[in-house]
mmCIF file of C-alpha atoms and ligand atoms in Angstrom:
data_model
loop_
_atom_site.group_PDB
_atom_site.id
_atom_site.type_symbol
_atom_site.label_atom_id
_atom_site.label_comp_id
_atom_site.label_asym_id
_atom_site.label_seq_id
_atom_site.Cartn_x
_atom_site.Cartn_y
_atom_site.Cartn_z
ATOM 1 C CA MET A 1 -9.189 -7.782 18.032
ATOM 2 C CA GLN A 2 -7.397 -5.554 16.359
ATOM 3 C CA ARG A 3 -8.574 -1.889 15.600
ATOM 4 C CA ILE A 4 -7.011 -0.627 13.056
ATOM 5 C CA LEU A 5 -7.763 3.026 10.996
ATOM 6 C CA ILE A 6 -6.291 3.296 7.677
ATOM 7 C CA THR A 7 -6.504 6.370 5.246
ATOM 8 C CA GLY A 8 -7.232 7.009 1.304
ATOM 9 C CA ALA A 9 -8.396 3.630 1.842
ATOM 10 C CA ASN A 10 -11.499 3.672 -1.228
ATOM 11 C CA ARG A 11 -8.706 1.924 -3.528
ATOM 12 C CA GLY A 12 -4.874 1.661 -4.132
ATOM 13 C CA LEU A 13 -2.684 0.375 -1.015
ATOM 14 C CA GLY A 14 -5.199 1.239 1.460
ATOM 15 C CA LEU A 15 -8.076 -0.626 -0.151
ATOM 16 C CA GLU A 16 -5.301 -3.302 -0.121
ATOM 17 C CA PHE A 17 -4.182 -2.623 3.647
ATOM 18 C CA ALA A 18 -8.292 -3.256 4.370
ATOM 19 C CA THR A 19 -8.546 -6.384 2.346
ATOM 20 C CA GLN A 20 -5.648 -7.646 4.418
ATOM 21 C CA LEU A 21 -6.737 -6.605 7.808
ATOM 22 C CA LEU A 22 -10.186 -8.166 7.244
ATOM 23 C CA ALA A 23 -8.990 -11.549 6.189
ATOM 24 C CA ARG A 24 -6.767 -10.953 9.720
ATOM 25 C CA GLY A 25 -10.342 -10.790 11.294
ATOM 26 C CA ALA A 26 -9.597 -7.305 12.451
ATOM 27 C CA HIS A 27 -12.124 -4.462 13.088
ATOM 28 C CA VAL A 28 -11.103 -1.579 10.481
ATOM 29 C CA VAL A 29 -12.165 2.091 10.085
ATOM 30 C CA ALA A 30 -11.460 2.490 6.041
ATOM 31 C CA THR A 31 -11.694 6.485 5.678
ATOM 32 C CA CYS A 32 -11.935 7.910 2.478
ATOM 33 C CA ARG A 33 -12.707 11.592 0.598
ATOM 34 C CA ASP A 34 -16.338 10.568 -0.305
ATOM 35 C CA PRO A 35 -17.840 7.006 0.792
ATOM 36 C CA ALA A 36 -20.691 7.108 -1.073
ATOM 37 C CA LYS A 37 -18.628 6.389 -4.344
ATOM 38 C CA ALA A 38 -16.566 4.239 -2.560
ATOM 39 C CA ASN A 39 -17.888 0.758 -4.006
ATOM 40 C CA ALA A 40 -14.890 -1.597 -3.342
ATOM 41 C CA LEU A 41 -15.011 -0.132 0.555
ATOM 42 C CA ASN A 42 -18.816 -0.881 0.577
ATOM 43 C CA HIS A 43 -19.071 -4.545 -0.620
ATOM 44 C CA LEU A 44 -16.254 -4.774 1.256
ATOM 45 C CA ALA A 45 -18.415 -3.394 4.077
ATOM 46 C CA ALA A 46 -21.505 -5.988 3.103
ATOM 47 C CA ALA A 47 -18.773 -9.066 2.866
ATOM 48 C CA HIS A 48 -17.765 -8.258 6.799
ATOM 49 C CA PRO A 49 -20.733 -7.648 8.229
ATOM 50 C CA GLY A 50 -19.715 -4.898 11.666
ATOM 51 C CA ARG A 51 -16.383 -5.010 11.297
ATOM 52 C CA LEU A 52 -15.775 -2.409 8.577
ATOM 53 C CA HIS A 53 -16.405 1.130 8.794
ATOM 54 C CA VAL A 54 -16.377 3.584 6.106
ATOM 55 C CA LEU A 55 -16.059 7.644 7.420
ATOM 56 C CA PRO A 56 -14.957 10.368 5.474
ATOM 57 C CA LEU A 57 -11.560 12.383 5.753
ATOM 58 C CA ASP A 58 -9.800 13.835 3.402
ATOM 59 C CA VAL A 59 -6.616 14.809 5.516
ATOM 60 C CA SER A 60 -6.086 18.165 3.884
ATOM 61 C CA GLN A 61 -8.783 19.685 5.695
ATOM 62 C CA PRO A 62 -8.388 19.394 9.499
ATOM 63 C CA ALA A 63 -12.213 19.820 10.438
ATOM 64 C CA THR A 64 -12.904 16.627 8.785
ATOM 65 C CA ILE A 65 -10.075 15.082 10.723
ATOM 66 C CA ASP A 66 -11.931 15.955 13.919
ATOM 67 C CA GLU A 67 -14.747 14.179 12.587
ATOM 68 C CA LEU A 68 -13.428 11.592 11.867
ATOM 69 C CA VAL A 69 -11.509 11.054 15.507
ATOM 70 C CA ARG A 70 -14.938 11.958 16.918
ATOM 71 C CA GLU A 71 -17.054 9.141 14.797
ATOM 72 C CA THR A 72 -14.044 6.543 15.378
ATOM 73 C CA ALA A 73 -14.429 7.010 18.852
ATOM 74 C CA LEU A 74 -18.503 6.231 18.705
ATOM 75 C CA VAL A 75 -16.883 2.724 17.602
ATOM 76 C CA PHE A 76 -13.593 1.980 18.939
ATOM 77 C CA ASP A 77 -12.876 2.329 22.059
ATOM 78 C CA GLY A 78 -9.092 2.386 21.640
ATOM 79 C CA LEU A 79 -7.277 2.174 18.464
ATOM 80 C CA ASP A 80 -4.211 -0.791 17.817
ATOM 81 C CA THR A 81 -2.713 0.499 14.747
ATOM 82 C CA LEU A 82 -3.104 3.808 12.553
ATOM 83 C CA ILE A 83 -1.803 3.778 8.828
ATOM 84 C CA ASN A 84 -1.439 6.951 7.494
ATOM 85 C CA ASN A 85 -1.316 5.710 3.647
ATOM 86 C CA ALA A 86 -3.390 8.515 1.718
ATOM 87 C CA GLY A 87 -1.442 10.262 -0.746
ATOM 88 C CA VAL A 88 -1.086 12.394 -3.625
ATOM 89 C CA LEU A 89 1.109 12.803 -6.595
ATOM 90 C CA VAL A 90 1.072 15.242 -9.430
ATOM 91 C CA PRO A 91 2.988 13.969 -12.299
ATOM 92 C CA GLY A 92 4.845 16.226 -14.864
ATOM 93 C CA GLU A 93 6.251 19.103 -13.427
ATOM 94 C CA ARG A 94 9.403 20.214 -14.712
ATOM 95 C CA PHE A 95 11.708 22.685 -13.680
ATOM 96 C CA GLY A 96 11.047 26.119 -14.647
ATOM 97 C CA SER A 97 7.607 25.901 -14.031
ATOM 98 C CA LEU A 98 7.047 24.985 -10.818
ATOM 99 C CA ASP A 99 3.845 26.548 -8.842
ATOM 100 C CA VAL A 100 2.584 27.096 -5.362
ATOM 101 C CA GLN A 101 -0.530 25.237 -5.769
ATOM 102 C CA THR A 102 0.634 22.162 -6.502
ATOM 103 C CA MET A 103 3.310 22.411 -4.107
ATOM 104 C CA GLU A 104 1.289 23.530 -0.811
ATOM 105 C CA HIS A 105 -1.175 20.738 -2.089
ATOM 106 C CA THR A 106 1.412 18.070 -1.899
ATOM 107 C CA PHE A 107 2.673 18.886 1.342
ATOM 108 C CA ARG A 108 -0.329 19.914 2.780
ATOM 109 C CA VAL A 109 -1.683 16.448 1.623
ATOM 110 C CA ASN A 110 1.397 14.179 2.027
ATOM 111 C CA ALA A 111 3.156 15.668 5.164
ATOM 112 C CA VAL A 112 0.886 17.961 7.111
ATOM 113 C CA GLY A 113 -1.692 15.944 6.881
ATOM 114 C CA PRO A 114 -0.608 12.514 8.500
ATOM 115 C CA VAL A 115 1.459 14.413 11.331
ATOM 116 C CA LEU A 116 -2.399 16.128 12.329
ATOM 117 C CA VAL A 117 -4.389 12.265 12.283
ATOM 118 C CA THR A 118 -1.549 11.322 14.256
ATOM 119 C CA GLN A 119 -1.653 14.112 16.339
ATOM 120 C CA ALA A 120 -5.495 13.798 16.770
ATOM 121 C CA CYS A 121 -5.836 10.186 17.197
ATOM 122 C CA ALA A 122 -3.187 9.937 20.151
ATOM 123 C CA ASP A 123 -5.640 9.962 22.887
ATOM 124 C CA LEU A 124 -7.390 6.636 20.744
ATOM 125 C CA LEU A 125 -3.488 4.842 20.266
ATOM 126 C CA ARG A 126 -2.727 5.779 24.421
ATOM 127 C CA ARG A 127 -6.225 3.552 25.262
ATOM 128 C CA GLY A 128 -5.376 0.951 22.773
ATOM 129 C CA THR A 129 -3.629 -2.183 23.134
ATOM 130 C CA THR A 130 0.608 -2.477 21.809
ATOM 131 C CA PRO A 131 -0.523 0.635 19.570
ATOM 132 C CA LYS A 132 1.129 1.560 16.687
ATOM 133 C CA VAL A 133 1.352 4.487 13.924
ATOM 134 C CA ALA A 134 2.412 3.349 10.573
ATOM 135 C CA ASN A 135 3.393 5.363 7.429
ATOM 136 C CA VAL A 136 3.209 4.652 3.720
ATOM 137 C CA SER A 137 6.311 7.011 2.808
ATOM 138 C CA SER A 138 8.398 6.555 -0.183
ATOM 139 C CA GLN A 139 11.786 6.110 -1.712
ATOM 140 C CA LEU A 140 11.285 9.020 -3.180
ATOM 141 C CA GLY A 141 12.213 11.613 -0.223
ATOM 142 C CA SER A 142 15.368 9.882 0.813
ATOM 143 C CA ILE A 143 17.371 12.411 0.225
ATOM 144 C CA GLY A 144 20.336 9.938 0.391
ATOM 145 C CA HIS A 145 19.028 8.253 -2.518
ATOM 146 C CA CYS A 146 17.952 11.193 -4.812
ATOM 147 C CA GLY A 147 19.879 10.777 -8.070
ATOM 148 C CA SER A 148 17.595 13.203 -10.288
ATOM 149 C CA PHE A 149 15.233 15.680 -10.669
ATOM 150 C CA GLY A 150 11.360 14.503 -10.783
ATOM 151 C CA THR A 151 8.411 14.455 -9.052
ATOM 152 C CA PRO A 152 9.836 17.131 -6.602
ATOM 153 C CA SER A 153 6.460 18.467 -4.245
ATOM 154 C CA TYR A 154 6.014 14.725 -3.783
ATOM 155 C CA SER A 155 9.271 14.022 -2.962
ATOM 156 C CA ILE A 156 10.013 17.230 -1.035
ATOM 157 C CA SER A 157 6.709 15.984 1.030
ATOM 158 C CA LYS A 158 7.662 12.712 1.534
ATOM 159 C CA ALA A 159 10.970 13.954 3.656
ATOM 160 C CA ALA A 160 9.001 16.366 5.311
ATOM 161 C CA LEU A 161 6.660 13.595 6.320
ATOM 162 C CA ASN A 162 9.638 11.266 7.165
ATOM 163 C CA MET A 163 10.724 14.121 9.579
ATOM 164 C CA GLY A 164 7.508 14.574 10.844
ATOM 165 C CA MET A 165 7.448 11.140 11.696
ATOM 166 C CA VAL A 166 10.611 10.613 13.141
ATOM 167 C CA GLN A 167 9.595 13.971 15.740
ATOM 168 C CA LEU A 168 6.476 12.041 16.770
ATOM 169 C CA ALA A 169 7.899 8.722 17.293
ATOM 170 C CA HIS A 170 9.732 10.972 20.450
ATOM 171 C CA ALA A 171 6.426 12.453 20.975
ATOM 172 C CA LEU A 172 4.853 9.072 21.417
ATOM 173 C CA GLU A 173 7.513 7.184 22.912
ATOM 174 C CA PRO A 174 6.774 7.832 26.738
ATOM 175 C CA ASP A 175 3.339 6.839 25.890
ATOM 176 C CA GLY A 176 5.260 3.136 24.306
ATOM 177 C CA ILE A 177 3.848 4.427 20.684
ATOM 178 C CA PRO A 178 5.875 3.104 17.928
ATOM 179 C CA VAL A 179 6.055 5.088 14.433
ATOM 180 C CA LEU A 180 7.364 3.514 11.328
ATOM 181 C CA LEU A 181 7.882 4.475 7.987
ATOM 182 C CA LEU A 182 7.395 2.432 4.503
ATOM 183 C CA HIS A 183 8.396 2.557 1.292
ATOM 184 C CA PRO A 184 6.283 -0.189 -0.496
ATOM 185 C CA GLY A 185 8.072 -0.591 -3.441
ATOM 186 C CA TRP A 186 6.931 0.686 -6.929
ATOM 187 C CA ALA A 187 3.566 -1.002 -6.833
ATOM 188 C CA ARG A 188 0.719 -0.917 -9.743
ATOM 189 C CA THR A 189 -2.055 1.274 -8.266
ATOM 190 C CA ASP A 190 -3.472 4.510 -9.895
ATOM 191 C CA MET A 191 -0.362 6.080 -8.541
ATOM 192 C CA GLY A 192 2.048 3.520 -9.615
ATOM 193 C CA GLY A 193 0.860 3.260 -12.978
ATOM 194 C CA PRO A 194 0.637 -0.264 -15.031
ATOM 195 C CA ASN A 195 4.682 -0.547 -15.422
ATOM 196 C CA ALA A 196 5.035 -0.895 -12.145
ATOM 197 C CA GLN A 197 6.738 -3.921 -10.404
ATOM 198 C CA VAL A 198 5.408 -4.827 -7.377
ATOM 199 C CA ASP A 199 1.979 -6.165 -6.991
ATOM 200 C CA PRO A 200 0.101 -4.257 -3.980
ATOM 201 C CA ALA A 201 -0.814 -7.156 -2.360
ATOM 202 C CA VAL A 202 2.627 -7.957 -1.972
ATOM 203 C CA ALA A 203 3.668 -5.194 -1.502
ATOM 204 C CA VAL A 204 0.483 -4.685 1.603
ATOM 205 C CA ALA A 205 1.988 -8.370 2.879
ATOM 206 C CA GLY A 206 5.698 -6.881 2.810
ATOM 207 C CA MET A 207 4.526 -3.751 4.864
ATOM 208 C CA LEU A 208 1.882 -5.697 7.336
ATOM 209 C CA ARG A 209 5.095 -7.693 8.321
ATOM 210 C CA GLU A 210 7.177 -4.168 8.855
ATOM 211 C CA ILE A 211 3.790 -3.277 11.168
ATOM 212 C CA ASP A 212 3.450 -6.616 13.160
ATOM 213 C CA ALA A 213 7.487 -6.022 14.092
ATOM 214 C CA LEU A 214 7.532 -2.962 15.182
ATOM 215 C CA THR A 215 8.546 -2.143 18.908
ATOM 216 C CA LEU A 216 9.634 0.693 20.709
ATOM 217 C CA LYS A 217 13.081 -0.260 19.527
ATOM 218 C CA THR A 218 12.689 0.389 16.045
ATOM 219 C CA SER A 219 10.381 3.216 16.213
ATOM 220 C CA GLY A 220 11.241 6.339 13.653
ATOM 221 C CA ARG A 221 12.862 3.842 11.244
ATOM 222 C CA PHE A 222 12.339 3.814 7.442
ATOM 223 C CA ARG A 223 12.043 0.748 5.647
ATOM 224 C CA ASP A 224 10.847 -0.991 2.482
ATOM 225 C CA TRP A 225 8.200 -3.500 2.171
ATOM 226 C CA GLN A 226 10.997 -6.335 1.955
ATOM 227 C CA GLY A 227 12.428 -4.904 5.795
ATOM 228 C CA HIS A 228 15.500 -3.189 4.433
ATOM 229 C CA ASP A 229 16.334 0.018 5.875
ATOM 230 C CA LEU A 230 16.355 3.236 3.710
ATOM 231 C CA PRO A 231 18.605 6.233 3.730
ATOM 232 C CA TRP A 232 17.356 9.390 5.302
HETATM 233 N N1 NAP B 301 2.428 3.183 -5.879
HETATM 234 C C1 NAP B 301 3.518 3.247 -5.054
HETATM 235 O O1 NAP B 301 4.789 2.894 -6.231
HETATM 236 C C2 NAP B 301 3.970 4.207 -4.768
HETATM 237 C C3 NAP B 301 5.167 4.428 -3.971
HETATM 238 C C4 NAP B 301 5.538 4.849 -3.055
HETATM 239 C C5 NAP B 301 4.965 5.303 -2.207
HETATM 240 N N2 NAP B 301 3.415 5.113 -2.308
HETATM 241 C C6 NAP B 301 2.444 5.651 -1.399
HETATM 242 O O2 NAP B 301 1.892 4.690 -1.159
HETATM 243 C C7 NAP B 301 0.240 5.102 -0.768
HETATM 244 C C8 NAP B 301 -0.461 5.012 -1.316
HETATM 245 O O3 NAP B 301 -0.620 4.760 -2.952
HETATM 246 P P1 NAP B 301 -1.587 4.303 -4.041
HETATM 247 O O4 NAP B 301 -0.701 4.327 -4.612
HETATM 248 O O5 NAP B 301 -2.449 3.387 -3.228
HETATM 249 O O6 NAP B 301 -1.858 5.385 -4.324
HETATM 250 P P2 NAP B 301 -3.218 5.394 -5.277
HETATM 251 O O7 NAP B 301 -4.266 4.639 -5.513
HETATM 252 O O8 NAP B 301 -3.253 7.253 -6.664
HETATM 253 O O9 NAP B 301 -4.560 6.258 -4.015
HETATM 254 C C9 NAP B 301 -3.703 7.167 -3.289
HETATM 255 C C10 NAP B 301 -5.137 7.404 -2.342
HETATM 256 O O10 NAP B 301 -5.267 8.123 -1.616
HETATM 257 C C11 NAP B 301 -6.539 9.464 -1.397
HETATM 258 N N3 NAP B 301 -5.928 10.298 -1.323
HETATM 259 C C12 NAP B 301 -5.449 11.637 -2.482
HETATM 260 N N4 NAP B 301 -5.778 12.342 -1.351
HETATM 261 C C13 NAP B 301 -5.771 12.919 -0.411
HETATM 262 C C14 NAP B 301 -6.562 14.022 0.546
HETATM 263 N N5 NAP B 301 -6.417 14.894 0.271
HETATM 264 N N6 NAP B 301 -7.319 12.902 1.863
HETATM 265 C C15 NAP B 301 -7.474 11.867 1.702
HETATM 266 N N7 NAP B 301 -7.357 10.915 0.930
HETATM 267 C C16 NAP B 301 -6.937 10.912 -0.194
HETATM 268 C C17 NAP B 301 -6.385 8.505 -2.632
HETATM 269 O O11 NAP B 301 -8.101 9.192 -2.171
HETATM 270 P P3 NAP B 301 -9.219 9.339 -3.652
HETATM 271 O O12 NAP B 301 -9.498 8.050 -4.390
HETATM 272 O O13 NAP B 301 -10.870 10.547 -2.964
HETATM 273 O O14 NAP B 301 -8.669 10.346 -4.759
HETATM 274 C C18 NAP B 301 -6.711 6.918 -2.471
HETATM 275 O O15 NAP B 301 -7.537 6.391 -1.722
HETATM 276 C C19 NAP B 301 0.457 7.040 -1.120
HETATM 277 O O16 NAP B 301 1.026 7.650 0.266
HETATM 278 C C20 NAP B 301 1.604 6.845 -2.446
HETATM 279 O O17 NAP B 301 2.396 7.645 -1.932
HETATM 280 C C21 NAP B 301 3.221 4.591 -3.503
#
């Protein structure tokens, strides 16, 4: 049975990852900032007794990362896949009024958090069966793809996430742990909005195909949900 940890699993793509992985028979630790308010996750837990554990995690708070790893080790003796999904996008930034709080918070959640979560989970991953790390990045973090000003804090943070995870792909290579960066497409979630093009279920099914196919040979790649390589 696959043992999987997902961050930001109370809504959007994270909730869809949990739903699809449970349907496949996986054993899931689904993290969210406030488990008491995570109604959809708690319903999923009731529908999959013993296979879904809902644990607290704010990826911007290192103390909660340490606590999560301690609690995860009580339910899993190894981790097969870590999915760094949690992310934040602050809309409406304008050139001329960019502010340090938005930039720092976005960087902390989208770039620093996943790197620290992965580092903290490394021992559990080393004890996994064919362990992997998948990260939900974004095409908006692609420097090669950037053709206009927009969502600067988010785009900067996802570019930093990409470099952070290429660094970790090298750090984890000796342990046989591959690392992947994924773009889900423009998906209909709270972040993507109602006009987004891709159904979250389709985006997640596509990303799971890429995660399933991930090996050390493809570690450190940046791919979209349809399997296309993206420029850095
Ligand atoms: N939707 C798209 O079109 C799109 C495109 C490219 C990339 N992505 C990426 O896909 C991932 C999931 O996005 P989504 O579309 O599902 O967005 P979403 O519906 O806004 O969900 C974001 C998730 O991240 C969690 N989160 C935010 N800040 C957090 C923190 N400090 N600690 C822990 N969890 C935190 C949220 O928890 P709360 O409920 O507590 O806020 C929520 O569970 C993100 O990394 C996003 O950047 C999305």
